[in-house]
Amino acid sequence: MTPRLSTVILPVRRWSEGGRDEWTRAEELGFHAAYTYDHLSWRSFRDGPWFGALPTLTAAATATARLRLGTLVTSPNFRHPVTLAKELISLDDISAGRVTLGIGAGGTGFDATALGQAAWSARERADRFTEFVPLLDRLLTEDEVTHEGSFYSAHEARNIPGCVQRPRLPIAVAATGPRGVRLAARYGQAWVTTGDPKTFDAGPEESLAAVAGQVSRLRSACAEVGRDPEELGKVLLTGFTPERATFLDSLDAFVDFAGRHASLGFTEIVVHAPIPDSPFAADPAVFERIATEAPAQLA
């Protein structure tokens, strides 16, 4: 299967100063989807502009017509399933059913303590994620939900009329740990990985082998719940593997990189839109060639 090509646009530009243009250009270039990170601030961008994901996606929905839109990813770090579901249903309506929710367990970055709490341990993040996703699934599919959980509760939470997409908008679960992968197998329409962080500074072949292991574990998790793994999309968010400094150097370099991962069953490859003077400072001309020419070469 030829993987779809998508992009992720970091929310670092004012809408009136190039922000809107990035989303409309992504549609013009033919990308399948354009995503954004759902953070309050992130890494080296912390001391500069950074706008909210869901308002940005709402604006993008009104500026585009075909492009799928979504988070890649949001997390429980500063979200609650009840309020998130309401906002997602509204966004799905405004976009006429073009929203995909990418969601992960969250990390220990700036978001983890922005609300004044201590950062959660890896175990607590996994515990919360295991409760968050099933409750969100219910909130996006049922008109009224009451739930009393260890971390998240809902009391007669109403979400009428529900999503435009039925039975709900698709969820892409970012996970590499066993509990997260099981959530992807049970609730996801797609699974997301950035590769194996243990091979961040290793060689490309070692990284590819590690990712193949992740795909194998996903297949096993699908088997446990009686699900065909081929019906689950497999999404690679690029920029975090050993090739991160070179795979966008040329069209050929990207096609080679994407083709090796497509052979593992990936159905969608996501590249960051260029940002000057940042880790995502790709040549805009090469980026546009990749968007317009790589799909045919990967077919």
Short mmCIF file of C-alpha atoms in Angstrom, two decimals, residues 5-293:
data_model
loop_
_atom_site.label_atom_id
_atom_site.label_comp_id
_atom_site.label_asym_id
_atom_site.label_seq_id
_atom_site.Cartn_x
_atom_site.Cartn_y
_atom_site.Cartn_z
CA LEU A 5 1.79 11.91 2.97
CA SER A 6 0.80 14.43 5.63
CA THR A 7 2.37 17.36 7.42
CA VAL A 8 2.47 18.83 10.91
CA ILE A 9 2.34 22.61 11.31
CA LEU A 10 3.60 23.93 14.62
CA PRO A 11 1.41 26.81 15.90
CA VAL A 12 4.19 29.39 16.08
CA ARG A 13 2.93 32.06 13.67
CA ARG A 14 0.15 34.59 14.15
CA TRP A 15 -2.79 33.76 11.92
CA SER A 16 -2.47 37.12 10.17
CA GLU A 17 1.31 36.81 9.75
CA GLY A 18 1.68 33.58 7.81
CA GLY A 19 -0.27 31.20 10.03
CA ARG A 20 -3.28 30.94 7.75
CA ASP A 21 -1.08 30.66 4.66
CA GLU A 22 0.64 27.55 5.98
CA TRP A 23 -2.62 25.63 6.25
CA THR A 24 -3.96 26.72 2.88
CA ARG A 25 -0.61 25.92 1.28
CA ALA A 26 -0.67 22.43 2.81
CA GLU A 27 -3.98 21.85 1.06
CA GLU A 28 -2.68 23.27 -2.22
CA LEU A 29 0.33 20.93 -2.07
CA GLY A 30 -1.98 17.93 -1.85
CA PHE A 31 -1.17 16.67 1.63
CA HIS A 32 -3.64 14.14 2.98
CA ALA A 33 -3.75 15.81 6.40
CA ALA A 34 -2.21 18.65 8.36
CA TYR A 35 -1.78 18.24 12.10
CA THR A 36 -0.51 20.38 14.95
CA TYR A 37 0.96 19.65 18.36
CA ASP A 38 -1.35 20.17 21.34
CA HIS A 39 0.96 21.73 23.93
CA LEU A 40 0.93 24.82 26.10
CA SER A 41 4.59 25.28 25.14
CA TRP A 42 7.18 22.96 23.73
CA ARG A 43 10.95 22.57 23.93
CA SER A 44 13.03 25.27 22.23
CA PHE A 45 9.88 27.16 21.20
CA ARG A 46 8.90 27.87 24.81
CA ASP A 47 10.07 31.49 24.86
CA GLY A 48 8.46 32.43 21.56
CA PRO A 49 4.95 32.45 20.07
CA TRP A 50 2.91 29.28 20.55
CA PHE A 51 -0.84 29.23 19.96
CA GLY A 52 -3.56 26.83 21.12
CA ALA A 53 -4.14 23.73 19.02
CA LEU A 54 -7.93 23.55 18.92
CA PRO A 55 -8.54 27.23 18.09
CA THR A 56 -5.86 26.95 15.41
CA LEU A 57 -7.51 23.86 13.94
CA THR A 58 -10.89 25.60 14.01
CA ALA A 59 -9.45 28.49 12.02
CA ALA A 60 -7.79 26.02 9.64
CA ALA A 61 -11.13 24.28 9.14
CA THR A 62 -12.68 27.51 7.89
CA ALA A 63 -9.70 28.25 5.61
CA THR A 64 -9.58 24.85 3.90
CA ALA A 65 -12.04 22.50 2.21
CA ARG A 66 -10.42 19.10 1.64
CA LEU A 67 -7.49 18.78 4.03
CA ARG A 68 -7.93 16.51 7.03
CA LEU A 69 -7.03 18.21 10.30
CA GLY A 70 -5.98 16.99 13.71
CA THR A 71 -3.78 16.92 16.75
CA LEU A 72 -0.55 14.95 16.69
CA VAL A 73 -0.86 14.62 19.56
CA THR A 74 -2.92 15.79 22.49
CA SER A 75 -2.61 14.22 25.94
CA PRO A 76 -4.16 14.15 29.43
CA ASN A 77 -1.42 16.51 30.70
CA PHE A 78 -3.82 19.46 30.68
CA ARG A 79 -6.97 18.00 29.13
CA HIS A 80 -10.13 16.43 30.60
CA PRO A 81 -12.21 13.99 28.53
CA VAL A 82 -15.51 15.86 29.08
CA THR A 83 -14.34 19.26 27.85
CA LEU A 84 -12.11 17.79 25.15
CA ALA A 85 -14.99 15.78 23.70
CA LYS A 86 -17.21 18.86 23.48
CA GLU A 87 -14.51 20.84 21.67
CA LEU A 88 -13.74 17.97 19.28
CA ILE A 89 -17.40 17.49 18.37
CA SER A 90 -17.63 21.20 17.64
CA LEU A 91 -14.48 21.11 15.52
CA ASP A 92 -15.72 18.06 13.64
CA ASP A 93 -18.91 19.94 12.85
CA ILE A 94 -17.13 23.12 11.72
CA SER A 95 -14.78 21.11 9.49
CA ALA A 96 -17.61 19.00 8.01
CA GLY A 97 -16.10 15.79 9.33
CA ARG A 98 -12.40 16.25 8.60
CA VAL A 99 -10.94 15.78 12.10
CA THR A 100 -8.63 13.06 13.38
CA LEU A 101 -7.66 13.04 17.05
CA GLY A 102 -4.08 12.02 17.68
CA ILE A 103 -3.64 11.28 21.38
CA GLY A 104 -0.83 10.04 23.61
CA ALA A 105 -0.12 9.56 27.30
CA GLY A 106 1.87 12.78 27.61
CA GLY A 107 5.34 13.34 28.97
CA THR A 108 7.36 15.28 31.50
CA GLY A 109 7.78 18.49 29.51
CA PHE A 110 6.49 21.95 30.32
CA ASP A 111 2.85 20.86 30.00
CA ALA A 112 3.27 18.39 32.84
CA THR A 113 3.54 21.10 35.50
CA ALA A 114 1.87 24.14 33.87
CA LEU A 115 -1.29 23.72 35.95
CA GLY A 116 0.72 23.76 39.15
CA GLN A 117 0.83 20.04 39.82
CA ALA A 118 3.88 17.83 40.18
CA ALA A 119 4.77 15.88 37.07
CA TRP A 120 3.13 12.46 37.00
CA SER A 121 5.26 9.34 37.05
CA ALA A 122 5.38 7.09 33.99
CA ARG A 123 3.06 4.67 35.79
CA GLU A 124 0.51 7.37 36.59
CA ARG A 125 0.61 8.69 33.01
CA ALA A 126 -0.15 5.17 31.78
CA ASP A 127 -2.88 4.72 34.40
CA ARG A 128 -4.52 8.00 33.42
CA PHE A 129 -4.24 7.27 29.71
CA THR A 130 -5.85 3.85 30.21
CA GLU A 131 -8.86 5.58 31.77
CA PHE A 132 -8.88 8.68 29.55
CA VAL A 133 -9.20 6.97 26.16
CA PRO A 134 -12.19 4.68 26.92
CA LEU A 135 -14.08 7.54 28.56
CA LEU A 136 -13.36 9.83 25.61
CA ASP A 137 -14.55 7.09 23.27
CA ARG A 138 -17.89 7.00 25.10
CA LEU A 139 -18.22 10.78 25.20
CA LEU A 140 -17.70 10.98 21.43
CA THR A 141 -20.24 8.25 20.65
CA GLU A 142 -23.00 8.47 23.29
CA ASP A 143 -25.51 11.29 23.80
CA GLU A 144 -25.17 11.17 27.59
CA VAL A 145 -22.39 9.73 29.73
CA THR A 146 -22.04 9.22 33.46
CA HIS A 147 -18.79 7.71 34.70
CA GLU A 148 -16.98 7.65 38.04
CA GLY A 149 -13.31 6.88 37.59
CA SER A 150 -10.10 7.00 39.57
CA PHE A 151 -8.90 10.08 37.67
CA TYR A 152 -11.75 11.27 35.44
CA SER A 153 -15.48 11.47 35.98
CA ALA A 154 -18.50 12.58 34.00
CA HIS A 155 -21.98 13.31 35.32
CA GLU A 156 -24.74 13.31 32.75
CA ALA A 157 -22.34 14.82 30.23
CA ARG A 158 -24.31 15.48 27.05
CA ASN A 159 -22.80 15.61 23.58
CA ILE A 160 -25.73 16.04 21.24
CA PRO A 161 -25.67 15.86 18.20
CA GLY A 162 -22.39 13.97 18.32
CA CYS A 163 -19.73 13.83 15.65
CA VAL A 164 -20.36 14.36 11.96
CA GLN A 165 -18.19 11.29 11.38
CA ARG A 166 -19.95 8.17 12.60
CA PRO A 167 -19.88 6.53 15.00
CA ARG A 168 -17.27 9.15 15.99
CA LEU A 169 -14.23 10.91 14.63
CA PRO A 170 -11.18 8.65 14.21
CA ILE A 171 -8.64 8.34 17.01
CA ALA A 172 -4.94 7.77 16.34
CA VAL A 173 -3.25 6.46 19.48
CA ALA A 174 0.44 7.27 19.91
CA ALA A 175 2.00 4.49 21.96
CA THR A 176 4.96 2.16 22.26
CA GLY A 177 4.41 0.70 25.74
CA PRO A 178 2.25 -2.41 26.19
CA ARG A 179 -0.78 -0.71 27.73
CA GLY A 180 -0.81 2.09 25.17
CA VAL A 181 -0.47 -0.34 22.28
CA ARG A 182 -3.42 -2.33 23.63
CA LEU A 183 -5.45 0.88 23.72
CA ALA A 184 -4.54 1.51 20.08
CA ALA A 185 -5.62 -1.99 19.15
CA ARG A 186 -8.95 -1.69 20.95
CA TYR A 187 -9.96 1.94 20.37
CA GLY A 188 -7.80 3.36 17.61
CA GLN A 189 -8.44 3.80 13.94
CA ALA A 190 -4.70 4.37 13.69
CA TRP A 191 -1.51 3.91 15.71
CA VAL A 192 1.25 6.52 15.83
CA THR A 193 4.97 6.20 16.51
CA THR A 194 7.98 8.49 16.24
CA GLY A 195 10.34 5.52 16.24
CA ASP A 196 12.22 4.01 19.15
CA PRO A 197 13.90 6.67 21.34
CA LYS A 198 16.54 4.11 22.32
CA THR A 199 17.82 4.22 18.73
CA PHE A 200 17.75 8.03 18.43
CA ASP A 201 21.52 8.14 17.96
CA ALA A 202 21.93 4.68 16.42
CA GLY A 203 22.11 3.71 12.77
CA PRO A 204 19.15 3.68 10.37
CA GLU A 205 19.04 -0.11 10.18
CA GLU A 206 18.95 -0.48 13.96
CA SER A 207 16.15 2.08 14.09
CA LEU A 208 14.19 0.33 11.35
CA ALA A 209 14.51 -3.00 13.17
CA ALA A 210 13.24 -1.41 16.39
CA VAL A 211 10.24 0.08 14.59
CA ALA A 212 9.55 -3.31 13.00
CA GLY A 213 9.41 -4.68 16.54
CA GLN A 214 6.86 -2.03 17.49
CA VAL A 215 4.69 -2.99 14.50
CA SER A 216 4.95 -6.65 15.52
CA ARG A 217 3.78 -5.86 19.04
CA LEU A 218 0.87 -3.89 17.63
CA ARG A 219 -0.13 -6.88 15.54
CA SER A 220 -0.01 -9.10 18.62
CA ALA A 221 -2.19 -6.64 20.55
CA CYS A 222 -4.72 -6.67 17.71
CA ALA A 223 -4.77 -10.45 17.79
CA GLU A 224 -5.53 -10.36 21.54
CA VAL A 225 -8.72 -8.36 20.94
CA GLY A 226 -9.70 -10.20 17.77
CA ARG A 227 -9.01 -7.30 15.45
CA ASP A 228 -7.53 -7.39 11.96
CA PRO A 229 -4.30 -5.37 12.21
CA GLU A 230 -4.63 -4.35 8.57
CA GLU A 231 -7.70 -2.23 9.37
CA LEU A 232 -5.62 -0.12 11.75
CA GLY A 233 -3.71 2.75 10.15
CA LYS A 234 -0.02 3.01 11.01
CA VAL A 235 1.38 6.54 11.20
CA LEU A 236 5.04 7.56 11.38
CA LEU A 237 5.68 11.06 12.70
CA THR A 238 9.12 11.82 11.29
CA GLY A 239 11.97 13.86 12.68
CA PHE A 240 12.89 11.68 15.64
CA THR A 241 14.86 8.82 14.07
CA PRO A 242 18.60 8.66 13.28
CA GLU A 243 17.96 10.04 9.76
CA ARG A 244 16.38 13.23 11.15
CA ALA A 245 19.23 15.45 9.90
CA THR A 246 19.31 14.08 6.34
CA PHE A 247 16.03 12.53 5.21
CA LEU A 248 14.66 15.90 4.00
CA ASP A 249 17.87 16.88 2.21
CA SER A 250 16.46 15.83 -1.15
CA LEU A 251 13.49 14.16 -2.77
CA ASP A 252 15.52 10.97 -3.27
CA ALA A 253 16.58 10.88 0.38
CA PHE A 254 12.99 11.18 1.51
CA VAL A 255 11.66 8.57 -0.92
CA ASP A 256 14.32 6.12 0.29
CA PHE A 257 13.45 6.81 3.95
CA ALA A 258 9.69 6.65 3.41
CA GLY A 259 9.92 3.55 1.25
CA ARG A 260 11.84 1.59 3.90
CA HIS A 261 9.18 2.42 6.48
CA ALA A 262 6.31 1.77 4.06
CA SER A 263 7.68 -1.77 3.72
CA LEU A 264 6.85 -2.26 7.41
CA GLY A 265 3.21 -1.45 6.75
CA PHE A 266 3.05 2.26 7.49
CA THR A 267 0.04 3.85 5.84
CA GLU A 268 0.85 7.50 6.58
CA ILE A 269 4.13 9.42 6.77
CA VAL A 270 4.05 12.84 8.46
CA VAL A 271 6.70 15.52 7.89
CA HIS A 272 7.09 18.84 9.70
CA ALA A 273 6.49 22.01 7.76
CA PRO A 274 9.77 23.97 7.63
CA ILE A 275 10.52 26.48 10.39
CA PRO A 276 13.71 28.55 9.94
CA ASP A 277 16.36 28.42 12.67
CA SER A 278 14.80 25.39 14.35
CA PRO A 279 15.18 21.60 14.36
CA PHE A 280 12.67 21.65 11.48
CA ALA A 281 14.59 24.02 9.20
CA ALA A 282 14.18 22.05 5.97
CA ASP A 283 14.61 23.67 2.55
CA PRO A 284 11.09 24.86 1.59
CA ALA A 285 11.73 24.01 -2.06
CA VAL A 286 12.64 20.41 -1.19
CA PHE A 287 9.64 20.19 1.15
CA GLU A 288 7.33 21.21 -1.69
CA ARG A 289 8.93 18.72 -4.08
CA ILE A 290 8.41 15.98 -1.50
CA ALA A 291 4.75 16.95 -1.13
CA THR A 292 4.04 16.98 -4.85
CA GLU A 293 6.38 14.28 -6.23
#
